Amino acid sequence: MTAESNDTHSVDTDTDADHDHIDTDATGTAELAEPEAALNRLIQLDIVVENDDGTLATTTEYEDIRRIYHDTYMDAPRERVITTITDIFDVEESDAITRLEEDIVSRADIISYLAIDSYTDRALDPATHAMMVEVVKRIDPESPVPDAITELTDESYDSFITEHSDALVTVWKRRCDPCRAVKSDLDTMLEAIPSDVAVAGIDGENAPSFRRKSEVSTAPAFIQYKNGEQCSVKTGRQSPDAVANMFDDV
């Protein structure tokens, strides 16, 4: 296998710790909010989208903002987190310490709360806001794989590769600027690739089996297969012609 590197992002899975969900009664008002109403508000504000199959996903735009707060607060000093809790819930410092130590409010809760507040840029009813935090944390982000190509998973990639004598599997990642750049060239790239080459994409963060087998852990990546065997790999942003040239011998 040959590999050519360029600008890439690692696609290893995030290491965020799992947290118990926020105790919405702790805000003093959130017990009045209904989850369905909070979900509808998230959809109205384009924080969550409902797919054609009825599944839900958080939008890329919201995740971009959430990532900023994640980077700020997940490893922030304890004192800063306590100060933020006092500001959010308008409580005394001693109460904020108790909420943090007893995991009534976690860092993940703060991140979601502030991300929603920043994304909406408007005053929200406190009860609905707290329930929106509760709901949004249970919803996965949108897939980074473009709609224009077939999306593969750890369970389906092997059959896709074996079913097509010539195939290209593209690897994508959320919050990846090079991946976004590739998306802008995608239509041109698909036109440049020979018509008998099957093209699909995979979310590298959610496909550990694929990463191990392909030995590809960065995104974007372009993996050529012939008769079920991996032939060559290009990583980083590639021009449409560079990807098409992988199939010069097809």
Short mmCIF file of C-alpha atoms in Angstrom, two decimals:
data_model
loop_
_atom_site.label_atom_id
_atom_site.label_comp_id
_atom_site.label_asym_id
_atom_site.label_seq_id
_atom_site.Cartn_x
_atom_site.Cartn_y
_atom_site.Cartn_z
CA MET A 1 0.00 0.00 0.00
CA THR A 2 1.31 3.46 -0.86
CA ALA A 3 0.33 6.63 0.95
CA GLU A 4 0.67 10.32 0.14
CA SER A 5 0.05 12.83 2.94
CA ASN A 6 -1.27 16.37 2.85
CA ASP A 7 -3.40 18.43 5.25
CA THR A 8 -5.32 15.92 7.34
CA HIS A 9 -7.24 15.50 10.59
CA SER A 10 -7.00 12.46 12.80
CA VAL A 11 -10.18 10.39 12.77
CA ASP A 12 -9.64 8.52 16.01
CA THR A 13 -12.80 8.57 18.08
CA ASP A 14 -13.31 11.45 20.53
CA THR A 15 -12.29 10.77 24.09
CA ASP A 16 -15.00 12.84 25.76
CA ALA A 17 -15.99 11.25 29.04
CA ASP A 18 -19.58 10.10 29.38
CA HIS A 19 -21.59 12.08 31.90
CA ASP A 20 -24.89 11.55 33.64
CA HIS A 21 -27.50 13.90 32.25
CA ILE A 22 -28.24 17.18 33.94
CA ASP A 23 -30.60 17.15 36.90
CA THR A 24 -33.06 19.59 35.43
CA ASP A 25 -34.78 20.13 38.77
CA ALA A 26 -31.57 21.78 39.95
CA THR A 27 -32.39 24.93 37.96
CA GLY A 28 -35.62 25.37 39.88
CA THR A 29 -37.70 25.68 36.71
CA ALA A 30 -36.74 22.95 34.28
CA GLU A 31 -39.22 20.48 35.73
CA LEU A 32 -41.92 22.51 33.96
CA ALA A 33 -40.45 21.93 30.47
CA GLU A 34 -41.62 19.04 28.31
CA PRO A 35 -38.98 17.11 26.33
CA GLU A 36 -41.13 17.18 23.18
CA ALA A 37 -41.45 20.96 23.38
CA ALA A 38 -37.69 21.28 23.88
CA LEU A 39 -37.04 19.03 20.88
CA ASN A 40 -39.40 21.05 18.70
CA ARG A 41 -37.58 24.21 19.75
CA LEU A 42 -34.22 22.63 18.85
CA ILE A 43 -35.56 21.76 15.41
CA GLN A 44 -37.02 25.25 14.91
CA LEU A 45 -33.65 26.78 15.74
CA ASP A 46 -31.78 24.46 13.34
CA ILE A 47 -29.79 22.90 16.16
CA VAL A 48 -31.36 19.53 15.38
CA VAL A 49 -32.61 18.15 12.07
CA GLU A 50 -35.03 15.31 11.50
CA ASN A 51 -33.95 13.02 8.68
CA ASP A 52 -36.28 11.43 6.16
CA ASP A 53 -36.12 8.14 8.08
CA GLY A 54 -37.21 9.85 11.30
CA THR A 55 -33.80 9.84 12.95
CA LEU A 56 -32.45 13.00 14.56
CA ALA A 57 -29.05 14.64 14.29
CA THR A 58 -27.43 17.81 15.52
CA THR A 59 -26.41 20.16 12.73
CA THR A 60 -22.85 20.79 11.64
CA GLU A 61 -23.27 24.50 12.40
CA TYR A 62 -24.27 23.78 15.99
CA GLU A 63 -21.46 21.26 16.42
CA ASP A 64 -18.94 23.86 15.26
CA ILE A 65 -20.01 26.13 18.11
CA ARG A 66 -20.24 23.28 20.62
CA ARG A 67 -16.67 22.30 19.78
CA ILE A 68 -15.46 25.79 20.74
CA TYR A 69 -17.02 25.48 24.18
CA HIS A 70 -15.82 21.90 24.49
CA ASP A 71 -12.25 23.03 23.89
CA THR A 72 -12.72 25.83 26.42
CA TYR A 73 -14.43 24.00 29.28
CA MET A 74 -13.66 20.29 29.12
CA ASP A 75 -10.15 20.85 30.51
CA ALA A 76 -10.72 24.27 32.08
CA PRO A 77 -9.57 24.91 35.66
CA ARG A 78 -12.13 23.90 38.26
CA GLU A 79 -12.41 27.50 39.46
CA ARG A 80 -13.50 28.67 36.02
CA VAL A 81 -16.14 25.96 35.80
CA ILE A 82 -17.51 26.91 39.22
CA THR A 83 -17.66 30.57 38.22
CA THR A 84 -19.54 29.64 35.05
CA ILE A 85 -22.09 27.61 37.01
CA THR A 86 -22.73 30.54 39.35
CA ASP A 87 -23.28 32.79 36.33
CA ILE A 88 -25.53 30.37 34.44
CA PHE A 89 -27.81 29.46 37.34
CA ASP A 90 -27.40 32.63 39.41
CA VAL A 91 -26.41 30.70 42.52
CA GLU A 92 -23.86 31.16 45.28
CA GLU A 93 -20.37 29.75 44.85
CA SER A 94 -20.97 27.12 47.54
CA ASP A 95 -24.05 25.91 45.66
CA ALA A 96 -22.10 25.81 42.40
CA ILE A 97 -19.38 23.70 44.07
CA THR A 98 -22.00 21.26 45.35
CA ARG A 99 -23.61 20.92 41.93
CA LEU A 100 -20.26 20.21 40.29
CA GLU A 101 -18.98 17.81 42.95
CA GLU A 102 -22.24 15.85 43.06
CA ASP A 103 -22.44 15.81 39.24
CA ILE A 104 -25.76 17.61 39.30
CA VAL A 105 -24.26 19.82 36.62
CA SER A 106 -21.34 18.42 34.59
CA ARG A 107 -18.86 20.07 32.27
CA ALA A 108 -20.75 18.51 29.36
CA ASP A 109 -23.92 20.20 30.58
CA ILE A 110 -22.18 23.57 30.69
CA ILE A 111 -20.81 23.07 27.18
CA SER A 112 -24.24 22.26 25.74
CA TYR A 113 -25.91 25.07 27.69
CA LEU A 114 -23.48 27.71 26.45
CA ALA A 115 -23.42 26.36 22.90
CA ILE A 116 -27.20 26.58 22.66
CA ASP A 117 -27.14 30.07 24.15
CA SER A 118 -24.50 31.23 21.67
CA TYR A 119 -26.08 29.54 18.66
CA THR A 120 -29.56 30.97 19.25
CA ASP A 121 -28.29 34.43 20.23
CA ARG A 122 -31.59 35.15 21.90
CA ALA A 123 -33.18 34.84 25.32
CA LEU A 124 -34.64 31.42 26.01
CA ASP A 125 -37.12 30.41 28.64
CA PRO A 126 -34.94 28.91 31.43
CA ALA A 127 -37.07 25.79 31.74
CA THR A 128 -36.96 25.11 27.99
CA HIS A 129 -33.26 25.95 27.80
CA ALA A 130 -32.39 23.43 30.51
CA MET A 131 -34.51 20.73 28.87
CA MET A 132 -32.92 21.50 25.50
CA VAL A 133 -29.57 20.68 27.12
CA GLU A 134 -31.04 17.41 28.34
CA VAL A 135 -32.36 16.50 24.88
CA VAL A 136 -29.51 17.66 22.66
CA LYS A 137 -26.91 15.63 24.55
CA ARG A 138 -28.73 12.44 23.56
CA ILE A 139 -28.57 13.21 19.82
CA ASP A 140 -25.59 12.38 17.62
CA PRO A 141 -24.19 14.87 15.09
CA GLU A 142 -24.96 14.73 11.38
CA SER A 143 -22.80 12.39 9.35
CA PRO A 144 -19.86 14.12 7.66
CA VAL A 145 -20.31 11.92 4.57
CA PRO A 146 -21.80 13.97 1.70
CA ASP A 147 -25.29 13.04 0.55
CA ALA A 148 -24.06 12.62 -3.03
CA ILE A 149 -22.28 9.35 -2.26
CA THR A 150 -23.25 6.09 -0.58
CA GLU A 151 -22.45 6.04 3.13
CA LEU A 152 -20.73 2.95 4.51
CA THR A 153 -20.35 1.70 8.07
CA ASP A 154 -18.17 -0.85 9.83
CA GLU A 155 -20.86 -3.39 8.99
CA SER A 156 -21.25 -2.58 5.30
CA TYR A 157 -17.89 -1.49 3.91
CA ASP A 158 -16.54 -5.00 3.36
CA SER A 159 -19.46 -6.09 1.19
CA PHE A 160 -19.29 -2.85 -0.81
CA ILE A 161 -15.61 -3.42 -1.58
CA THR A 162 -16.09 -7.05 -2.60
CA GLU A 163 -19.18 -6.34 -4.71
CA HIS A 164 -17.35 -3.83 -6.94
CA SER A 165 -14.24 -4.71 -8.94
CA ASP A 166 -13.12 -1.07 -8.85
CA ALA A 167 -14.03 1.13 -5.91
CA LEU A 168 -13.08 4.33 -4.14
CA VAL A 169 -13.82 4.74 -0.45
CA THR A 170 -13.52 8.28 0.87
CA VAL A 171 -12.93 8.91 4.58
CA TRP A 172 -14.52 11.91 6.29
CA LYS A 173 -14.49 13.56 9.70
CA ARG A 174 -16.61 16.17 11.43
CA ARG A 175 -15.07 19.55 12.19
CA CYS A 176 -12.44 18.97 9.51
CA ASP A 177 -11.60 21.97 7.32
CA PRO A 178 -9.80 19.91 4.64
CA CYS A 179 -12.89 17.67 4.42
CA ARG A 180 -15.09 20.71 3.85
CA ALA A 181 -12.74 21.87 1.13
CA VAL A 182 -13.01 18.49 -0.57
CA LYS A 183 -16.80 18.71 -0.45
CA SER A 184 -16.65 21.89 -2.51
CA ASP A 185 -14.84 19.92 -5.23
CA LEU A 186 -16.93 16.77 -4.92
CA ASP A 187 -19.10 17.18 -8.03
CA THR A 188 -16.04 17.82 -10.18
CA MET A 189 -14.26 14.88 -8.60
CA LEU A 190 -17.13 12.49 -9.27
CA GLU A 191 -17.21 13.59 -12.92
CA ALA A 192 -13.45 13.03 -13.26
CA ILE A 193 -13.48 9.50 -11.82
CA PRO A 194 -14.17 6.73 -14.37
CA SER A 195 -17.86 5.89 -14.52
CA ASP A 196 -17.32 2.22 -13.68
CA VAL A 197 -15.66 3.05 -10.34
CA ALA A 198 -18.04 2.71 -7.40
CA VAL A 199 -17.65 5.59 -4.95
CA ALA A 200 -18.68 5.60 -1.30
CA GLY A 201 -17.82 7.41 1.92
CA ILE A 202 -17.34 6.46 5.55
CA ASP A 203 -17.35 8.42 8.81
CA GLY A 204 -13.85 7.61 10.03
CA GLU A 205 -14.63 8.52 13.64
CA ASN A 206 -17.37 5.89 13.84
CA ALA A 207 -15.61 3.09 11.97
CA PRO A 208 -12.81 1.65 14.14
CA SER A 209 -12.83 -1.72 12.32
CA PHE A 210 -12.41 0.01 8.97
CA ARG A 211 -9.57 2.17 10.33
CA ARG A 212 -7.70 -0.87 11.62
CA LYS A 213 -8.11 -2.86 8.43
CA SER A 214 -7.25 -0.01 6.06
CA GLU A 215 -4.55 1.44 8.34
CA VAL A 216 -5.95 4.88 7.61
CA SER A 217 -6.47 7.17 10.59
CA THR A 218 -6.67 10.61 8.98
CA ALA A 219 -9.24 12.52 6.96
CA PRO A 220 -9.90 13.28 4.25
CA ALA A 221 -8.58 10.10 2.69
CA PHE A 222 -9.11 8.38 -0.66
CA ILE A 223 -8.64 4.63 -0.80
CA GLN A 224 -8.53 2.72 -4.08
CA TYR A 225 -9.72 -0.89 -4.20
CA LYS A 226 -9.43 -3.37 -7.05
CA ASN A 227 -11.05 -6.80 -6.89
CA GLY A 228 -11.58 -6.37 -3.16
CA GLU A 229 -7.95 -5.47 -2.43
CA GLN A 230 -6.68 -2.12 -1.19
CA CYS A 231 -4.28 -0.71 -3.78
CA SER A 232 -3.36 2.86 -2.95
CA VAL A 233 -4.18 5.67 -0.55
CA LYS A 234 -4.06 9.44 -0.77
CA THR A 235 -4.66 11.55 2.34
CA GLY A 236 -5.33 15.22 2.74
CA ARG A 237 -7.10 17.53 0.34
CA GLN A 238 -6.63 16.28 -3.21
CA SER A 239 -7.59 17.86 -6.50
CA PRO A 240 -10.25 16.08 -8.56
CA ASP A 241 -7.60 15.15 -11.12
CA ALA A 242 -5.31 13.71 -8.45
CA VAL A 243 -8.07 11.40 -7.25
CA ALA A 244 -9.07 10.45 -10.79
CA ASN A 245 -5.44 9.62 -11.58
CA MET A 246 -5.57 6.84 -9.01
CA PHE A 247 -7.63 4.95 -11.58
CA ASP A 248 -5.51 5.56 -14.67
CA ASP A 249 -5.04 1.82 -15.08
CA VAL A 250 -8.74 0.97 -14.69
#
